[in-house]
Tab-separated table of C-alpha atoms in Angstrom:
chain	number	residue	atom	x	y	z
A	1	MET	CA	-26.523	-23.666	-13.418
A	2	SER	CA	-29.903	-22.924	-11.981
A	3	VAL	CA	-31.256	-19.842	-10.328
A	4	ASP	CA	-32.768	-20.399	-6.906
A	5	ARG	CA	-35.501	-17.768	-6.612
A	6	SER	CA	-36.069	-18.620	-2.976
A	7	LYS	CA	-32.578	-17.469	-1.971
A	8	VAL	CA	-31.867	-13.815	-2.447
A	9	LEU	CA	-28.210	-12.939	-1.874
A	10	LEU	CA	-28.183	-9.215	-2.531
A	11	GLU	CA	-31.050	-6.786	-2.216
A	12	VAL	CA	-30.238	-3.363	-3.564
A	13	GLN	CA	-32.756	-0.680	-2.635
A	14	GLY	CA	-32.686	2.800	-4.118
A	15	LEU	CA	-28.885	2.893	-4.295
A	16	GLU	CA	-27.402	6.321	-4.893
A	17	LYS	CA	-23.853	7.575	-5.173
A	18	SER	CA	-22.573	11.088	-5.727
A	19	PHE	CA	-19.042	12.355	-6.067
A	20	LYS	CA	-19.212	16.030	-5.149
A	21	ASN	CA	-21.565	17.417	-7.833
A	22	ASN	CA	-21.516	14.312	-9.950
A	23	HIS	CA	-24.597	12.187	-9.361
A	24	VAL	CA	-23.365	8.821	-10.646
A	25	LEU	CA	-25.991	6.412	-9.336
A	26	ARG	CA	-29.523	7.756	-9.266
A	27	GLY	CA	-31.493	5.102	-7.487
A	28	ILE	CA	-30.843	1.483	-8.402
A	29	THR	CA	-33.115	-1.236	-7.095
A	30	THR	CA	-32.654	-4.899	-7.863
A	31	ASP	CA	-32.391	-8.317	-6.223
A	32	ILE	CA	-29.726	-10.858	-7.035
A	33	TYR	CA	-30.573	-14.493	-6.401
A	34	GLN	CA	-28.436	-17.514	-5.709
A	35	GLY	CA	-27.025	-18.986	-8.897
A	36	GLU	CA	-27.670	-15.944	-11.042
A	37	VAL	CA	-25.133	-14.619	-13.512
A	38	VAL	CA	-26.032	-10.967	-13.889
A	39	VAL	CA	-24.180	-9.273	-16.704
A	40	ILE	CA	-24.114	-5.487	-16.589
A	41	VAL	CA	-23.495	-3.562	-19.784
A	42	GLY	CA	-23.605	0.099	-20.590
A	43	PRO	CA	-21.606	2.944	-22.098
A	44	SER	CA	-18.536	4.210	-20.272
A	45	GLY	CA	-19.349	6.670	-17.529
A	46	SER	CA	-22.800	5.152	-17.123
A	47	GLY	CA	-22.169	4.178	-13.493
A	48	LYS	CA	-21.992	0.410	-14.017
A	49	SER	CA	-18.558	0.034	-12.388
A	50	THR	CA	-19.554	2.327	-9.524
A	51	PHE	CA	-22.643	0.201	-9.005
A	52	LEU	CA	-20.583	-2.990	-8.890
A	53	ARG	CA	-18.028	-1.467	-6.518
A	54	SER	CA	-20.823	-0.311	-4.247
A	55	LEU	CA	-21.971	-3.886	-3.771
A	56	ASN	CA	-18.987	-4.617	-1.487
A	57	LEU	CA	-18.737	-1.012	-0.341
A	58	LEU	CA	-15.482	-0.206	-2.100
A	59	GLU	CA	-17.608	2.809	-2.968
A	60	GLN	CA	-19.568	4.138	-0.024
A	61	PRO	CA	-23.157	4.704	-1.229
A	62	THR	CA	-24.606	8.130	-0.498
A	63	GLY	CA	-28.168	6.837	-0.453
A	64	GLY	CA	-30.222	3.655	-0.367
A	65	ARG	CA	-29.476	0.294	1.200
A	66	ILE	CA	-27.746	-2.947	0.284
A	67	LEU	CA	-28.741	-6.129	2.052
A	68	PHE	CA	-26.296	-9.002	1.732
A	69	GLU	CA	-27.715	-12.301	2.923
A	70	GLY	CA	-30.262	-10.325	4.917
A	71	THR	CA	-27.832	-7.918	6.622
A	72	ASP	CA	-27.839	-4.236	5.753
A	73	ILE	CA	-24.153	-3.760	4.979
A	74	THR	CA	-24.567	-0.009	4.479
A	75	ASP	CA	-25.297	0.215	8.205
A	76	LYS	CA	-22.229	1.817	9.825
A	77	LYS	CA	-22.432	-0.595	12.760
A	78	VAL	CA	-22.022	-3.659	10.547
A	79	ASP	CA	-18.526	-5.177	10.347
A	80	ILE	CA	-18.073	-4.868	6.599
A	81	ASN	CA	-14.811	-6.852	6.649
A	82	ARG	CA	-16.653	-9.965	7.736
A	83	HIS	CA	-19.164	-9.692	4.884
A	84	ARG	CA	-16.526	-8.854	2.291
A	85	GLN	CA	-14.991	-12.257	2.988
A	86	LYS	CA	-18.053	-13.751	1.316
A	87	ILE	CA	-18.115	-11.317	-1.621
A	88	GLY	CA	-15.293	-12.078	-4.025
A	89	MET	CA	-14.046	-9.384	-6.354
A	90	VAL	CA	-12.037	-9.515	-9.546
A	91	PHE	CA	-10.608	-6.286	-10.922
A	92	GLN	CA	-9.835	-5.009	-14.387
A	93	GLN	CA	-6.207	-4.397	-13.391
A	94	PHE	CA	-5.926	-7.779	-11.569
A	95	ASN	CA	-4.415	-6.112	-8.491
A	96	LEU	CA	-2.325	-9.102	-7.513
A	97	PHE	CA	-0.065	-8.328	-4.562
A	98	SER	CA	3.125	-7.649	-6.464
A	99	ASN	CA	5.537	-8.422	-3.613
A	100	LYS	CA	4.007	-11.844	-2.987
A	101	THR	CA	4.280	-15.093	-4.887
A	102	VAL	CA	1.215	-16.583	-6.520
A	103	LYS	CA	0.805	-19.014	-3.648
A	104	GLN	CA	1.128	-16.227	-1.068
A	105	ASN	CA	-1.401	-14.146	-3.003
A	106	ILE	CA	-3.933	-16.939	-2.683
A	107	THR	CA	-3.219	-17.902	0.920
A	108	LEU	CA	-2.645	-14.448	2.460
A	109	ALA	CA	-6.243	-13.633	3.320
A	110	PRO	CA	-7.400	-17.093	4.496
A	111	ILE	CA	-4.361	-17.414	6.768
A	112	ASN	CA	-4.387	-13.899	8.203
A	113	LEU	CA	-8.128	-13.912	8.733
A	114	LYS	CA	-7.601	-17.193	10.596
A	115	LEU	CA	-10.003	-19.086	8.361
A	116	MET	CA	-7.440	-21.779	7.553
A	117	THR	CA	-4.116	-22.972	8.853
A	118	LYS	CA	-1.095	-22.405	6.627
A	119	ALA	CA	-1.119	-26.048	5.555
A	120	GLU	CA	-4.829	-26.021	4.746
A	121	ALA	CA	-4.551	-22.762	2.825
A	122	GLU	CA	-1.629	-24.067	0.768
A	123	LYS	CA	-3.410	-27.293	-0.025
A	124	ARG	CA	-6.398	-25.262	-1.162
A	125	ALA	CA	-4.104	-22.967	-3.173
A	126	TYR	CA	-2.715	-25.926	-5.115
A	127	GLU	CA	-6.245	-27.215	-5.782
A	128	LEU	CA	-7.277	-23.796	-7.066
A	129	LEU	CA	-4.151	-23.432	-9.195
A	130	GLU	CA	-5.018	-26.790	-10.713
A	131	ARG	CA	-8.542	-25.569	-11.351
A	132	VAL	CA	-7.430	-22.369	-13.092
A	133	GLY	CA	-4.875	-24.331	-15.098
A	134	LEU	CA	-1.702	-22.862	-13.608
A	135	PRO	CA	-0.394	-25.545	-11.245
A	136	ASP	CA	3.254	-24.765	-12.025
A	137	LYS	CA	3.043	-21.064	-11.153
A	138	ALA	CA	2.777	-21.358	-7.351
A	139	ASP	CA	6.180	-19.808	-6.706
A	140	SER	CA	6.147	-17.218	-9.479
A	141	TYR	CA	5.751	-13.520	-8.826
A	142	PRO	CA	2.979	-11.571	-10.584
A	143	ALA	CA	5.530	-9.712	-12.720
A	144	GLN	CA	6.463	-13.033	-14.318
A	145	LEU	CA	2.931	-13.792	-15.504
A	146	SER	CA	0.968	-12.788	-18.598
A	147	GLY	CA	-2.192	-10.722	-18.212
A	148	GLY	CA	-4.447	-13.719	-18.695
A	149	GLN	CA	-2.498	-15.719	-16.132
A	150	LYS	CA	-2.675	-12.835	-13.643
A	151	GLN	CA	-6.423	-12.626	-13.988
A	152	ARG	CA	-6.807	-16.385	-13.507
A	153	ILE	CA	-4.692	-16.141	-10.352
A	154	ALA	CA	-6.812	-13.203	-9.186
A	155	ILE	CA	-9.895	-15.384	-9.638
A	156	ALA	CA	-8.208	-18.198	-7.706
A	157	ARG	CA	-7.363	-15.748	-4.910
A	158	SER	CA	-11.014	-14.759	-4.718
A	159	LEU	CA	-12.156	-18.372	-4.738
A	160	ALA	CA	-9.840	-19.214	-1.838
A	161	MET	CA	-12.227	-17.319	0.426
A	162	ASN	CA	-15.123	-19.566	-0.670
A	163	PRO	CA	-17.279	-16.561	-1.574
A	164	ASP	CA	-21.053	-16.778	-1.895
A	165	ILE	CA	-21.014	-14.303	-4.744
A	166	MET	CA	-18.344	-12.917	-7.052
A	167	LEU	CA	-18.130	-9.476	-8.602
A	168	PHE	CA	-16.198	-8.994	-11.832
A	169	ASP	CA	-15.242	-5.455	-12.826
A	170	GLU	CA	-14.425	-5.593	-16.543
A	171	PRO	CA	-12.199	-8.634	-16.010
A	172	THR	CA	-11.045	-8.877	-19.620
A	173	SER	CA	-10.746	-5.200	-20.561
A	174	ALA	CA	-7.048	-4.909	-19.739
A	175	LEU	CA	-6.102	-8.104	-21.557
A	176	ASP	CA	-4.507	-8.627	-24.929
A	177	PRO	CA	-7.124	-10.109	-27.281
A	178	GLU	CA	-5.553	-13.555	-27.355
A	179	MET	CA	-5.866	-13.851	-23.575
A	180	VAL	CA	-9.512	-12.874	-23.254
A	181	GLY	CA	-10.644	-16.389	-24.098
A	182	GLU	CA	-8.848	-18.169	-21.265
A	183	VAL	CA	-10.357	-15.843	-18.656
A	184	LEU	CA	-13.869	-16.031	-20.080
A	185	GLU	CA	-13.556	-19.804	-20.247
A	186	LEU	CA	-12.722	-19.925	-16.542
A	187	MET	CA	-15.625	-17.631	-15.730
A	188	LYS	CA	-17.958	-19.873	-17.709
A	189	GLU	CA	-16.726	-22.834	-15.743
A	190	LEU	CA	-17.491	-20.985	-12.487
A	191	ALA	CA	-20.979	-20.192	-13.734
A	192	ARG	CA	-21.570	-23.800	-14.733
A	193	ASN	CA	-20.658	-24.824	-11.210
A	194	GLY	CA	-23.335	-22.585	-9.792
A	195	MET	CA	-21.334	-19.547	-8.653
A	196	THR	CA	-23.465	-16.452	-8.288
A	197	MET	CA	-21.817	-13.754	-10.361
A	198	VAL	CA	-22.252	-10.095	-11.190
A	199	VAL	CA	-20.164	-9.178	-14.195
A	200	VAL	CA	-19.522	-5.766	-15.705
A	201	THR	CA	-18.189	-6.420	-19.184
A	202	HIS	CA	-18.147	-5.427	-22.818
A	203	GLU	CA	-18.123	-9.082	-23.905
A	204	MET	CA	-21.580	-9.392	-25.422
A	205	GLY	CA	-20.891	-13.011	-26.367
A	206	PHE	CA	-20.349	-13.845	-22.710
A	207	ALA	CA	-23.537	-12.000	-21.732
A	208	ARG	CA	-25.547	-13.904	-24.286
A	209	GLU	CA	-24.050	-17.294	-23.579
A	210	VAL	CA	-23.562	-17.339	-19.819
A	211	GLY	CA	-25.766	-14.604	-18.393
A	212	THR	CA	-29.048	-15.490	-16.739
A	213	ARG	CA	-29.948	-11.814	-16.782
A	214	VAL	CA	-28.504	-8.863	-18.647
A	215	MET	CA	-28.809	-5.389	-17.215
A	216	PHE	CA	-28.340	-2.151	-19.133
A	217	ILE	CA	-27.239	0.755	-16.956
A	218	ASP	CA	-27.037	4.297	-18.261
A	219	GLU	CA	-27.157	7.679	-16.540
A	220	GLY	CA	-27.027	5.954	-13.176
A	221	VAL	CA	-30.212	3.913	-13.481
A	222	ILE	CA	-31.144	0.480	-14.767
A	223	GLN	CA	-32.686	1.344	-18.115
A	224	GLU	CA	-33.598	-2.210	-18.978
A	225	GLU	CA	-32.991	-5.750	-17.755
A	226	ASN	CA	-34.054	-9.017	-19.233
A	227	THR	CA	-33.036	-12.542	-20.139
A	228	PRO	CA	-30.204	-12.516	-22.656
A	229	GLN	CA	-32.482	-13.789	-25.421
A	230	GLU	CA	-35.028	-10.983	-24.995
A	231	PHE	CA	-32.389	-8.398	-24.136
A	232	PHE	CA	-30.523	-8.788	-27.396
A	233	ARG	CA	-33.383	-9.821	-29.673
A	234	ASN	CA	-36.018	-7.444	-28.488
A	235	PRO	CA	-34.593	-4.360	-26.737
A	236	GLN	CA	-37.296	-1.877	-25.658
A	237	ASN	CA	-35.321	1.121	-24.432
A	238	GLN	CA	-34.154	3.546	-27.116
A	239	ARG	CA	-30.781	4.092	-25.407
A	240	LEU	CA	-30.240	0.359	-25.269
A	241	ARG	CA	-31.022	0.035	-28.955
A	242	ASP	CA	-28.489	2.755	-29.748
A	243	PHE	CA	-25.950	1.076	-27.491
A	244	LEU	CA	-26.462	-2.357	-29.020
A	245	SER	CA	-26.253	-0.983	-32.542
A	246	LYS	CA	-22.812	0.333	-31.670
A	247	VAL	CA	-21.374	-2.694	-29.899
A	248	LEU	CA	-22.854	-5.605	-31.821
B	1	MET	CA	58.342	17.972	9.687
B	2	THR	CA	57.895	14.836	7.700
B	3	PHE	CA	54.512	13.191	7.170
B	4	MET	CA	55.155	10.669	9.933
B	5	GLU	CA	56.269	13.339	12.359
B	6	LYS	CA	53.154	15.339	11.683
B	7	PHE	CA	51.023	12.281	12.190
B	8	GLN	CA	52.815	11.548	15.464
B	9	PHE	CA	52.438	15.161	16.595
B	10	ASN	CA	48.716	15.439	15.804
B	11	PHE	CA	47.464	12.072	16.924
B	12	LEU	CA	49.922	10.206	19.098
B	13	GLU	CA	51.447	12.940	21.257
B	14	ASN	CA	49.512	13.328	24.519
B	15	SER	CA	47.200	10.597	23.234
B	16	ARG	CA	45.301	13.182	21.187
B	17	TRP	CA	43.721	10.354	19.169
B	18	GLN	CA	41.467	9.811	22.146
B	19	PHE	CA	39.551	12.988	21.259
B	20	MET	CA	38.691	11.392	17.939
B	21	VAL	CA	37.711	8.081	19.490
B	22	THR	CA	35.433	9.666	22.090
B	23	GLY	CA	34.034	11.936	19.380
B	24	LEU	CA	33.369	9.049	17.031
B	25	LYS	CA	31.697	7.083	19.794
B	26	ASN	CA	29.399	10.006	20.561
B	27	THR	CA	28.632	10.663	16.909
B	28	LEU	CA	27.656	7.023	16.433
B	29	LEU	CA	25.605	6.938	19.639
B	30	ILE	CA	23.689	10.082	18.699
B	31	SER	CA	23.132	8.893	15.116
B	32	VAL	CA	21.939	5.404	15.978
B	33	PHE	CA	19.477	6.455	18.655
B	34	ALA	CA	18.298	9.481	16.683
B	35	VAL	CA	17.611	7.190	13.710
B	36	ILE	CA	15.596	4.863	15.938
B	37	LEU	CA	13.603	7.750	17.398
B	38	GLY	CA	13.225	9.359	13.974
B	39	VAL	CA	12.003	6.195	12.277
B	40	ALA	CA	9.568	5.310	15.067
B	41	LEU	CA	8.057	8.781	15.266
B	42	GLY	CA	8.218	9.343	11.512
B	43	PHE	CA	6.472	6.047	10.913
B	44	LEU	CA	3.632	7.010	13.262
B	45	ILE	CA	3.228	10.396	11.599
B	46	ALA	CA	3.209	8.783	8.140
B	47	ILE	CA	0.501	6.331	9.235
B	48	VAL	CA	-1.658	9.082	10.705
B	49	ARG	CA	-1.288	11.217	7.571
B	50	SER	CA	-1.977	8.319	5.186
B	51	PHE	CA	-4.935	7.110	7.236
B	52	HIS	CA	-6.338	10.628	7.078
B	53	ASP	CA	-5.709	10.869	3.321
B	54	LYS	CA	-7.514	7.595	2.664
B	55	THR	CA	-10.416	7.778	5.081
B	56	GLY	CA	-10.802	11.433	6.090
B	57	LYS	CA	-10.662	10.459	9.768
B	58	LEU	CA	-8.215	11.642	12.500
B	59	LYS	CA	-8.592	15.284	11.439
B	60	ILE	CA	-7.085	16.833	14.585
B	61	LEU	CA	-4.153	14.437	14.799
B	62	ASN	CA	-3.443	14.970	11.122
B	63	PHE	CA	-3.488	18.727	11.640
B	64	LEU	CA	-0.999	18.464	14.516
B	65	CYS	CA	1.274	16.301	12.362
B	66	ARG	CA	1.184	18.869	9.587
B	67	VAL	CA	2.076	21.670	11.969
B	68	TYR	CA	4.943	19.568	13.268
B	69	LEU	CA	6.267	18.876	9.769
B	70	THR	CA	6.016	22.532	8.798
B	71	VAL	CA	7.876	23.754	11.859
B	72	ILE	CA	10.621	21.121	11.768
B	73	ARG	CA	11.221	21.368	8.056
B	74	GLY	CA	10.953	25.132	8.098
B	75	THR	CA	13.700	25.818	10.643
B	76	PRO	CA	17.410	24.929	10.650
B	77	ALA	CA	18.435	21.799	12.543
B	78	MET	CA	20.996	23.818	14.444
B	79	VAL	CA	18.407	26.263	15.766
B	80	GLN	CA	16.275	23.288	16.800
B	81	LEU	CA	19.218	21.751	18.643
B	82	LEU	CA	19.885	25.006	20.476
B	83	ILE	CA	16.222	25.409	21.377
B	84	VAL	CA	15.982	21.867	22.711
B	85	TYR	CA	19.110	22.396	24.818
B	86	TYR	CA	18.797	26.002	25.983
B	87	VAL	CA	15.013	26.356	26.110
B	88	ILE	CA	13.234	23.046	26.536
B	89	PHE	CA	15.782	21.377	28.803
B	90	ALA	CA	17.178	24.631	30.199
B	91	SER	CA	16.237	24.001	33.810
B	92	VAL	CA	16.750	20.249	33.766
B	93	ASN	CA	20.018	18.516	34.410
B	94	ILE	CA	20.125	16.145	31.508
B	95	ASP	CA	22.848	14.322	29.613
B	96	LYS	CA	23.823	16.281	26.506
B	97	LEU	CA	23.923	13.081	24.517
B	98	LEU	CA	20.250	12.582	25.278
B	99	VAL	CA	19.516	16.172	24.262
B	100	ALA	CA	21.225	15.588	20.929
B	101	VAL	CA	19.406	12.289	20.381
B	102	ILE	CA	16.064	13.985	21.037
B	103	ALA	CA	16.825	17.016	18.880
B	104	PHE	CA	18.138	15.033	15.905
B	105	GLY	CA	15.481	12.338	16.319
B	106	LEU	CA	12.664	14.902	16.293
B	107	ASN	CA	14.226	16.552	13.285
B	108	SER	CA	14.710	13.346	11.328
B	109	ALA	CA	11.173	12.154	12.124
B	110	ALA	CA	9.717	14.915	9.958
B	111	TYR	CA	11.734	13.842	6.938
B	112	VAL	CA	11.236	10.130	7.548
B	113	ALA	CA	7.473	10.728	7.851
B	114	GLU	CA	7.277	12.371	4.452
B	115	ILE	CA	9.505	9.722	2.868
B	116	ILE	CA	7.351	6.870	4.183
B	117	ARG	CA	4.150	8.682	3.264
B	118	SER	CA	5.405	9.167	-0.284
B	119	GLY	CA	6.139	5.430	-0.333
B	120	ILE	CA	2.611	4.590	0.785
B	121	MET	CA	1.192	6.950	-1.843
B	122	SER	CA	3.330	5.343	-4.544
B	123	ILE	CA	1.499	2.037	-4.115
B	124	ASP	CA	-1.402	1.626	-6.504
B	125	GLU	CA	-4.825	2.069	-4.897
B	126	GLY	CA	-5.773	-1.277	-6.428
B	127	GLN	CA	-3.517	-3.078	-3.935
B	128	THR	CA	-5.543	-1.620	-1.077
B	129	GLU	CA	-8.810	-2.399	-2.808
B	130	ALA	CA	-7.773	-5.986	-3.439
B	131	GLY	CA	-6.850	-6.413	0.230
B	132	ARG	CA	-10.038	-4.837	1.498
B	133	SER	CA	-12.214	-6.801	-0.944
B	134	LEU	CA	-10.857	-10.024	0.557
B	135	GLY	CA	-12.097	-8.898	3.958
B	136	LEU	CA	-8.798	-7.679	5.403
B	137	SER	CA	-9.101	-4.646	7.681
B	138	PHE	CA	-7.386	-1.346	6.927
B	139	THR	CA	-4.645	-2.195	9.411
B	140	GLN	CA	-4.085	-5.692	8.028
B	141	THR	CA	-4.002	-4.390	4.458
B	142	MET	CA	-1.497	-1.748	5.490
B	143	ARG	CA	0.728	-4.133	7.425
B	144	LEU	CA	0.648	-7.126	5.083
B	145	ILE	CA	0.451	-5.519	1.662
B	146	ILE	CA	1.052	-1.783	1.463
B	147	LEU	CA	3.887	-1.123	3.917
B	148	PRO	CA	6.217	-3.907	2.739
B	149	GLN	CA	5.986	-2.553	-0.803
B	150	ALA	CA	6.134	1.087	0.277
B	151	LEU	CA	9.236	0.582	2.418
B	152	LYS	CA	10.966	-1.253	-0.393
B	153	ASN	CA	10.271	1.677	-2.718
B	154	VAL	CA	11.588	4.319	-0.324
B	155	LEU	CA	14.628	2.424	0.904
B	156	PRO	CA	17.069	4.560	-1.131
B	157	ALA	CA	15.465	7.763	0.185
B	158	LEU	CA	15.523	6.447	3.752
B	159	GLY	CA	19.174	5.462	3.398
B	160	ASN	CA	19.882	8.964	2.184
B	161	GLU	CA	18.083	10.441	5.192
B	162	PHE	CA	20.254	8.358	7.540
B	163	ILE	CA	23.357	9.649	5.805
B	164	VAL	CA	22.151	13.233	6.106
B	165	LEU	CA	21.375	12.683	9.778
B	166	LEU	CA	24.808	11.248	10.485
B	167	LYS	CA	26.494	14.271	8.975
B	168	GLU	CA	24.062	16.678	10.602
B	169	THR	CA	25.175	15.520	14.047
B	170	SER	CA	28.407	17.387	13.355
B	171	ILE	CA	26.736	20.484	14.826
B	172	SER	CA	26.529	18.805	18.239
B	173	GLY	CA	29.589	20.772	19.278
B	174	TYR	CA	27.381	23.825	19.625
B	175	ILE	CA	25.849	22.466	22.816
B	176	GLY	CA	29.271	21.543	24.143
B	177	LEU	CA	29.132	17.922	23.153
B	178	MET	CA	32.268	16.276	21.885
B	179	ASP	CA	31.276	14.547	18.684
B	180	LEU	CA	33.676	13.503	15.943
B	181	THR	CA	33.859	16.982	14.397
B	182	ARG	CA	34.469	18.672	17.746
B	183	GLY	CA	37.074	16.038	18.603
B	184	GLY	CA	39.057	16.843	15.489
B	185	ASP	CA	38.629	20.530	16.124
B	186	ILE	CA	40.052	20.222	19.624
B	187	ILE	CA	43.167	18.611	18.191
B	188	ARG	CA	43.433	21.448	15.678
B	189	SER	CA	43.212	24.021	18.463
B	190	GLN	CA	45.990	22.287	20.367
B	191	THR	CA	48.396	21.662	17.508
B	192	TYR	CA	47.505	24.632	15.283
B	193	GLU	CA	47.481	22.145	12.425
B	194	ALA	CA	44.270	22.088	10.435
B	195	LEU	CA	45.031	19.631	7.659
B	196	PHE	CA	45.591	16.401	9.557
B	197	PRO	CA	42.809	16.457	12.129
B	198	LEU	CA	40.179	17.767	9.713
B	199	LEU	CA	41.193	15.375	6.963
B	200	ALA	CA	41.004	12.530	9.462
B	201	VAL	CA	37.518	13.634	10.542
B	202	ALA	CA	36.338	13.897	6.939
B	203	THR	CA	37.754	10.487	6.104
B	204	ILE	CA	35.987	8.837	9.019
B	205	TYR	CA	32.617	10.361	8.016
B	206	LEU	CA	33.234	9.237	4.460
B	207	LEU	CA	33.999	5.668	5.521
B	208	ILE	CA	30.875	5.441	7.676
B	209	VAL	CA	28.728	6.810	4.859
B	210	CYS	CA	30.247	4.354	2.376
B	211	PHE	CA	29.516	1.515	4.748
B	212	LEU	CA	25.918	2.713	5.199
B	213	SER	CA	25.422	2.979	1.437
B	214	TYR	CA	26.768	-0.522	1.038
B	215	LEU	CA	24.277	-1.871	3.595
B	216	VAL	CA	21.344	-0.090	1.950
B	217	ASP	CA	22.448	-1.375	-1.454
B	218	ARG	CA	22.552	-4.933	-0.243
B	219	LEU	CA	19.161	-4.677	1.407
B	220	GLU	CA	17.711	-3.167	-1.755
B	221	ARG	CA	19.010	-6.014	-3.863
B	222	ARG	CA	17.611	-8.576	-1.472
B	223	LEU	CA	14.166	-6.980	-1.554
B	224	ARG	CA	14.062	-6.704	-5.319
B	225	VAL	CA	13.438	-10.420	-5.862
B	226	SER	CA	9.775	-9.979	-6.836
B	227	GLU	CA	10.607	-7.709	-9.770
B	228	ARG	CA	12.544	-10.268	-11.772
């Protein structure tokens, strides 16, 4: 788990996003380096999820640029599908394909994007299922799984694409409390193995323990960002202090 | 006359049963090909409309589709049939069966389009987002993830539309086509007996509809595996 400052994966420059009259992101600039675990916190409606979803263009930014591995992916001429293959995403609501088995969920994209043969993809699926601790669920349907299991499968599905970076949009917020641990544990394991991650979460323990950088977003801008130690021990911004006093 | 005598008189004498057989054949021909045309065209319209809803593109095509839906759904099928026959194909020598297939197919397409579109809309946006986030294109996401689920959800409604279409073809007689209904009616006009021929016609429709429902039911059950 070490940050490589020489390799910048994502460069976000003056990112803005408006929905009609609602100016959600008001100019966000930051760089995300290889091996970083950036944890984004902030009150609801602050724009943190919109920011995360902009990073793979699930939200189309209305201003600014995003460079992924040196390519401006906000450029209309860029084939976004090709870059999304390298940006994994895990959703709050899991979003497993409900008409597909677990194995099909994991192998669908690699096979149809012609990145692997069926046999290769299935072999990889079994390895990943082993890794997320659900080797016996290959032929189950999502409806037969618990929330925690679904999220672990969703992470495995993302990993099957061998992403360079993974985005987590409140991955534990829809889980029953007793299942939060298993998902966080898996995410910690990913971080230990050097995965670059951007995580929107309310799990302050995770931010403190696993994050290499914690970012506080409110009113559509980064109000403060720092190492977890400084962020929690010595917050500068008044809004952040208010926020922390409420959540800690 | 006894029951058997009446039966003999209405159906066997002068081989009157042949009216029913020819009629049934035509009804089935019209229905099957109209369903194919309706599903193909309806599917295209649904895709255009959904693509527009999700991306804001294809404005003109979407507008044309909406006009089409409004006109078709806003006028009686019978008037449409008459217009297709007496106006559109007025100066062309064309098989009436083909006219009926086109008229009923165009009509059904409007309903099929809205049924399929409602199916696409019923699928959670998260399914699309998950597909796109893995790098699948809009088309791949649609084909591999959204449509299979959408079609499963609207299967009962689609089955219903096929049943409606089958029964709607009973107005084909108005362009001088002998469908099942007209076949029975011809017998009635020859024998001056209404009960037997019309009851026979009704029973045949009923049996076909029951068979269709049975097929849809079976298909539904087969597709429901993932909801266990």
